Amino acid sequence: MRKGLVAVVLLIALVAGYGGVAQMRAGLDRFAADGCAISSDGTLPFAAQMAERLGWAHQQGDWLLLGPILCTIVPPSVTPQISAGDPDVAPFISAVDANPDMPGCFADTEAMEKSLVLSRGWTEEHAYRATMTMLAAGILSGEWRFYGEDFLATPLGFQLTTGVCGNVPYAEGLKESHADMIAGFDSFLRINAPGTACKPGGQFGYLKWVENYTLVGQGPVVNAWQFLEVGYLLTASEWVDGVSLRGKGMPRPPICVPEDMIPKE
């Protein structure tokens, strides 16, 4: 028996001895909130080492990305400092009928940030981050959306969907597209990442996302701007480093792959 085959047989035996795939998954799924990516800074768990040997995890630069058989990527956690009901936030959200051609409660984020600087004594950077995390947390919950059915028609901005603000003609589309985004999050990132370079602003690099989305299994695209929602949510998370008022930051796996891993066209 060849050495390579012997090694595989031994690994399979180790997996069985470890408790099987289900037990390995139970031990590694804690990395789901980290994007199923493990930094090379620390010692890899034994289950992750076995997964890499079996081809169930792959090295991507300084990260080991666990495959879907062992870990399901869930959206990153984002904790907001402000909310739509705050007195220095609410005045900068339009009435639901303020724009007859596009009903909805849209945020004037620039004015909102200026208000936060004055009312709370924050720096412009702090106000920017606070506004971004509020919107990102809302994208995750469905409270805030950047929604449109046509990619050629840019939405007026991020819109609030709670209370009377949710009483819009496209309410079902808002609900359906949010459910699709959450259900297909793991597949969506895994399909797009191989063509997305880990470089500044790379989290918005879903150039073929509509084409790839059909492979996720969630049906046809409902929100033509879902790629921006996902990118914005990721930007506010720890999966993107160095985000600032004037910089989009550097994403890491599972959002992207190192540039040298992208085939040259």
CSV table of C-alpha atoms in Angstrom, one decimal:
chain,number,residue,atom,x,y,z
A,1,MET,CA,0.0,0.0,0.0
A,2,ARG,CA,1.4,3.4,-1.0
A,3,LYS,CA,2.5,5.8,1.7
A,4,GLY,CA,-0.1,8.4,0.6
A,5,LEU,CA,-2.9,5.9,0.8
A,6,VAL,CA,-1.7,4.7,4.2
A,7,ALA,CA,-1.8,8.3,5.5
A,8,VAL,CA,-5.3,8.8,4.3
A,9,VAL,CA,-6.5,5.5,5.8
A,10,LEU,CA,-4.8,6.5,9.1
A,11,LEU,CA,-6.5,9.9,9.0
A,12,ILE,CA,-9.9,8.4,8.4
A,13,ALA,CA,-9.3,6.1,11.3
A,14,LEU,CA,-8.4,9.1,13.4
A,15,VAL,CA,-11.6,10.9,12.4
A,16,ALA,CA,-13.6,7.8,13.4
A,17,GLY,CA,-11.7,7.6,16.7
A,18,TYR,CA,-12.3,11.3,17.3
A,19,GLY,CA,-16.0,10.6,17.1
A,20,GLY,CA,-16.7,11.1,13.4
A,21,VAL,CA,-17.5,14.1,11.3
A,22,ALA,CA,-20.3,15.2,13.5
A,23,GLN,CA,-18.0,15.3,16.5
A,24,MET,CA,-15.4,17.2,14.6
A,25,ARG,CA,-18.0,19.7,13.4
A,26,ALA,CA,-19.2,20.2,17.0
A,27,GLY,CA,-15.6,21.0,18.0
A,28,LEU,CA,-15.0,23.4,15.2
A,29,ASP,CA,-18.3,25.1,14.6
A,30,ARG,CA,-17.3,27.6,17.3
A,31,PHE,CA,-15.4,29.3,14.6
A,32,ALA,CA,-18.6,30.0,12.6
A,33,ALA,CA,-18.8,33.6,14.0
A,34,ASP,CA,-15.2,34.1,12.9
A,35,GLY,CA,-16.2,33.2,9.3
A,36,CYS,CA,-15.0,29.6,9.8
A,37,ALA,CA,-11.5,30.9,9.5
A,38,ILE,CA,-8.7,30.2,12.0
A,39,SER,CA,-5.7,32.6,12.2
A,40,SER,CA,-2.2,31.1,12.0
A,41,ASP,CA,-1.3,33.2,15.1
A,42,GLY,CA,-2.3,30.4,17.4
A,43,THR,CA,-2.0,26.6,17.5
A,44,LEU,CA,-4.5,24.9,15.3
A,45,PRO,CA,-7.0,22.6,17.1
A,46,PHE,CA,-6.3,18.9,16.4
A,47,ALA,CA,-9.6,18.6,14.6
A,48,ALA,CA,-8.5,21.5,12.3
A,49,GLN,CA,-5.2,19.8,11.6
A,50,MET,CA,-7.0,16.6,10.6
A,51,ALA,CA,-9.5,18.6,8.5
A,52,GLU,CA,-6.6,20.1,6.5
A,53,ARG,CA,-5.0,16.8,5.9
A,54,LEU,CA,-8.3,15.4,4.6
A,55,GLY,CA,-8.9,18.3,2.3
A,56,TRP,CA,-11.8,19.6,4.4
A,57,ALA,CA,-9.9,22.9,5.2
A,58,HIS,CA,-7.6,24.9,3.1
A,59,GLN,CA,-4.8,27.4,3.8
A,60,GLN,CA,-5.4,30.9,2.5
A,61,GLY,CA,-2.5,33.1,3.4
A,62,ASP,CA,-2.4,33.5,7.2
A,63,TRP,CA,-5.8,31.8,7.6
A,64,LEU,CA,-7.1,28.2,7.5
A,65,LEU,CA,-10.6,28.2,6.1
A,66,LEU,CA,-12.8,25.3,7.3
A,67,GLY,CA,-14.9,23.7,4.7
A,68,PRO,CA,-18.8,23.6,4.8
A,69,ILE,CA,-18.7,20.0,5.9
A,70,LEU,CA,-17.3,21.1,9.3
A,71,CYS,CA,-18.4,24.7,9.7
A,72,THR,CA,-21.2,27.0,8.5
A,73,ILE,CA,-20.3,30.7,8.2
A,74,VAL,CA,-22.8,32.9,10.0
A,75,PRO,CA,-22.9,36.7,9.7
A,76,PRO,CA,-20.4,38.5,12.0
A,77,SER,CA,-21.6,40.1,15.3
A,78,VAL,CA,-21.9,43.9,15.2
A,79,THR,CA,-22.8,45.8,18.3
A,80,PRO,CA,-24.4,49.3,17.7
A,81,GLN,CA,-23.9,52.3,20.0
A,82,ILE,CA,-26.9,54.2,18.7
A,83,SER,CA,-30.4,53.4,17.5
A,84,ALA,CA,-33.0,54.9,15.2
A,85,GLY,CA,-35.1,56.2,18.1
A,86,ASP,CA,-32.3,58.3,19.7
A,87,PRO,CA,-33.1,62.0,19.7
A,88,ASP,CA,-29.9,62.9,17.7
A,89,VAL,CA,-30.6,60.2,15.1
A,90,ALA,CA,-34.4,60.1,14.6
A,91,PRO,CA,-34.7,63.6,13.0
A,92,PHE,CA,-32.5,62.5,10.1
A,93,ILE,CA,-34.7,59.6,9.0
A,94,SER,CA,-37.4,60.8,6.5
A,95,ALA,CA,-41.1,60.2,6.9
A,96,VAL,CA,-42.3,57.2,5.0
A,97,ASP,CA,-44.2,59.3,2.4
A,98,ALA,CA,-41.5,62.0,2.0
A,99,ASN,CA,-40.5,60.7,-1.4
A,100,PRO,CA,-43.7,59.8,-3.5
A,101,ASP,CA,-41.7,58.1,-6.2
A,102,MET,CA,-39.9,55.8,-3.6
A,103,PRO,CA,-41.9,55.5,-0.4
A,104,GLY,CA,-39.8,54.6,2.7
A,105,CYS,CA,-38.0,56.1,5.7
A,106,PHE,CA,-34.5,56.9,4.4
A,107,ALA,CA,-31.5,58.0,6.5
A,108,ASP,CA,-29.5,61.1,5.8
A,109,THR,CA,-26.3,59.6,7.2
A,110,GLU,CA,-24.1,62.7,6.5
A,111,ALA,CA,-26.4,64.9,8.6
A,112,MET,CA,-26.8,62.2,11.2
A,113,GLU,CA,-23.0,62.0,11.7
A,114,LYS,CA,-22.8,65.8,12.0
A,115,SER,CA,-25.5,65.7,14.6
A,116,LEU,CA,-23.7,63.0,16.7
A,117,VAL,CA,-20.5,65.1,16.6
A,118,LEU,CA,-22.3,68.1,18.1
A,119,SER,CA,-24.6,66.2,20.5
A,120,ARG,CA,-22.2,63.7,21.9
A,121,GLY,CA,-18.8,65.5,21.5
A,122,TRP,CA,-17.6,62.7,19.3
A,123,THR,CA,-15.0,62.9,16.6
A,124,GLU,CA,-16.1,62.6,13.0
A,125,GLU,CA,-14.4,59.2,12.9
A,126,HIS,CA,-16.4,58.0,16.0
A,127,ALA,CA,-19.7,59.3,14.6
A,128,TYR,CA,-18.9,57.6,11.3
A,129,ARG,CA,-18.2,54.3,13.0
A,130,ALA,CA,-21.3,54.6,15.2
A,131,THR,CA,-23.6,55.2,12.2
A,132,MET,CA,-22.0,52.4,10.2
A,133,THR,CA,-22.4,49.9,13.1
A,134,MET,CA,-26.0,50.9,13.6
A,135,LEU,CA,-26.8,50.3,9.9
A,136,ALA,CA,-24.8,47.1,9.8
A,137,ALA,CA,-26.5,45.6,12.8
A,138,GLY,CA,-29.8,46.6,11.2
A,139,ILE,CA,-28.9,44.9,8.0
A,140,LEU,CA,-28.3,41.7,10.1
A,141,SER,CA,-31.6,42.1,11.9
A,142,GLY,CA,-33.6,43.4,9.0
A,143,GLU,CA,-34.3,46.7,10.7
A,144,TRP,CA,-32.2,48.6,8.1
A,145,ARG,CA,-32.0,47.8,4.4
A,146,PHE,CA,-30.4,49.0,1.2
A,147,TYR,CA,-33.0,47.7,-1.2
A,148,GLY,CA,-33.9,48.0,-4.8
A,149,GLU,CA,-35.2,45.7,-7.5
A,150,ASP,CA,-33.2,47.2,-10.3
A,151,PHE,CA,-29.4,47.6,-10.2
A,152,LEU,CA,-29.7,50.5,-12.6
A,153,ALA,CA,-31.8,52.5,-10.1
A,154,THR,CA,-29.8,53.4,-7.0
A,155,PRO,CA,-31.9,53.4,-3.7
A,156,LEU,CA,-32.2,56.8,-2.0
A,157,GLY,CA,-30.2,55.4,0.9
A,158,PHE,CA,-30.4,53.0,3.8
A,159,GLN,CA,-34.0,52.7,5.0
A,160,LEU,CA,-35.7,51.9,8.2
A,161,THR,CA,-38.2,49.1,8.0
A,162,THR,CA,-39.8,49.0,11.5
A,163,GLY,CA,-43.2,50.4,12.5
A,164,VAL,CA,-44.9,52.6,9.9
A,165,CYS,CA,-41.7,52.7,7.9
A,166,GLY,CA,-42.3,49.1,6.9
A,167,ASN,CA,-45.6,50.0,5.3
A,168,VAL,CA,-44.3,50.2,1.7
A,169,PRO,CA,-45.5,48.5,-1.5
A,170,TYR,CA,-42.4,46.4,-1.6
A,171,ALA,CA,-42.6,45.1,2.0
A,172,GLU,CA,-42.7,41.5,0.9
A,173,GLY,CA,-39.6,41.9,-1.2
A,174,LEU,CA,-37.8,43.4,1.8
A,175,LYS,CA,-38.8,40.5,4.0
A,176,GLU,CA,-38.0,37.8,1.4
A,177,SER,CA,-34.6,39.2,0.4
A,178,HIS,CA,-33.5,39.5,4.0
A,179,ALA,CA,-34.4,35.9,4.7
A,180,ASP,CA,-32.6,34.9,1.5
A,181,MET,CA,-29.5,36.8,2.6
A,182,ILE,CA,-29.3,35.1,6.0
A,183,ALA,CA,-30.1,31.6,4.7
A,184,GLY,CA,-27.5,31.8,1.9
A,185,PHE,CA,-24.8,33.7,3.8
A,186,ASP,CA,-22.3,30.8,4.0
A,187,SER,CA,-22.8,29.7,0.3
A,188,PHE,CA,-22.8,33.4,-0.9
A,189,LEU,CA,-19.4,34.1,0.7
A,190,ARG,CA,-17.8,30.8,-0.3
A,191,ILE,CA,-18.9,31.1,-4.0
A,192,ASN,CA,-17.7,34.7,-4.3
A,193,ALA,CA,-14.5,34.6,-2.3
A,194,PRO,CA,-12.3,32.7,-4.9
A,195,GLY,CA,-12.7,35.7,-7.3
A,196,THR,CA,-12.4,38.4,-4.6
A,197,ALA,CA,-8.9,39.6,-3.7
A,198,CYS,CA,-7.9,40.3,-0.1
A,199,LYS,CA,-7.1,44.0,-0.8
A,200,PRO,CA,-8.5,47.3,0.5
A,201,GLY,CA,-12.2,47.5,-0.2
A,202,GLY,CA,-12.3,43.9,-1.4
A,203,GLN,CA,-15.4,43.1,0.5
A,204,PHE,CA,-17.4,45.0,-2.1
A,205,GLY,CA,-15.8,43.0,-5.0
A,206,TYR,CA,-18.8,40.8,-5.9
A,207,LEU,CA,-18.6,41.5,-9.6
A,208,LYS,CA,-20.3,38.2,-10.5
A,209,TRP,CA,-22.5,38.0,-7.5
A,210,VAL,CA,-25.8,37.8,-9.4
A,211,GLU,CA,-24.5,35.0,-11.6
A,212,ASN,CA,-23.1,33.2,-8.6
A,213,TYR,CA,-26.2,33.7,-6.5
A,214,THR,CA,-28.1,31.4,-8.7
A,215,LEU,CA,-25.8,28.6,-7.4
A,216,VAL,CA,-26.7,29.3,-3.7
A,217,GLY,CA,-30.1,27.8,-4.1
A,218,GLN,CA,-32.2,30.7,-2.7
A,219,GLY,CA,-34.0,31.3,-6.0
A,220,PRO,CA,-33.9,34.4,-8.1
A,221,VAL,CA,-32.3,37.7,-6.8
A,222,VAL,CA,-34.9,39.8,-5.1
A,223,ASN,CA,-32.7,42.7,-3.9
A,224,ALA,CA,-30.4,43.9,-6.7
A,225,TRP,CA,-28.3,45.6,-4.0
A,226,GLN,CA,-27.7,42.6,-1.7
A,227,PHE,CA,-24.0,42.6,-2.5
A,228,LEU,CA,-23.7,46.1,-1.1
A,229,GLU,CA,-25.7,45.1,2.0
A,230,VAL,CA,-23.4,42.2,2.7
A,231,GLY,CA,-20.3,44.2,2.0
A,232,TYR,CA,-21.4,47.0,4.3
A,233,LEU,CA,-22.2,44.5,7.1
A,234,LEU,CA,-18.8,42.9,6.7
A,235,THR,CA,-17.1,46.3,6.7
A,236,ALA,CA,-18.4,47.1,10.1
A,237,SER,CA,-17.2,43.7,11.5
A,238,GLU,CA,-13.8,42.5,12.7
A,239,TRP,CA,-13.4,40.6,9.5
A,240,VAL,CA,-12.2,43.8,7.9
A,241,ASP,CA,-9.2,45.5,9.4
A,242,GLY,CA,-8.4,49.2,9.4
A,243,VAL,CA,-11.8,50.7,8.4
A,244,SER,CA,-12.0,54.4,8.8
A,245,LEU,CA,-13.8,57.5,7.6
A,246,ARG,CA,-11.5,57.6,4.5
A,247,GLY,CA,-10.6,53.9,4.1
A,248,LYS,CA,-12.6,50.8,3.4
A,249,GLY,CA,-10.1,48.5,5.3
A,250,MET,CA,-8.5,45.2,4.4
A,251,PRO,CA,-10.8,42.1,4.4
A,252,ARG,CA,-9.6,38.6,5.2
A,253,PRO,CA,-10.9,35.1,4.5
A,254,PRO,CA,-13.7,34.0,4.2
A,255,ILE,CA,-14.5,37.2,2.4
A,256,CYS,CA,-11.6,36.9,-0.1
A,257,VAL,CA,-8.5,35.0,-1.0
A,258,PRO,CA,-4.9,36.2,-1.3
A,259,GLU,CA,-4.3,37.9,-4.7
A,260,ASP,CA,-1.9,35.2,-5.8
A,261,MET,CA,-4.6,32.6,-5.4
A,262,ILE,CA,-6.8,34.2,-8.1
A,263,PRO,CA,-6.2,32.7,-11.6
A,264,LYS,CA,-4.9,35.2,-14.1
A,265,GLU,CA,-7.4,35.8,-17.0
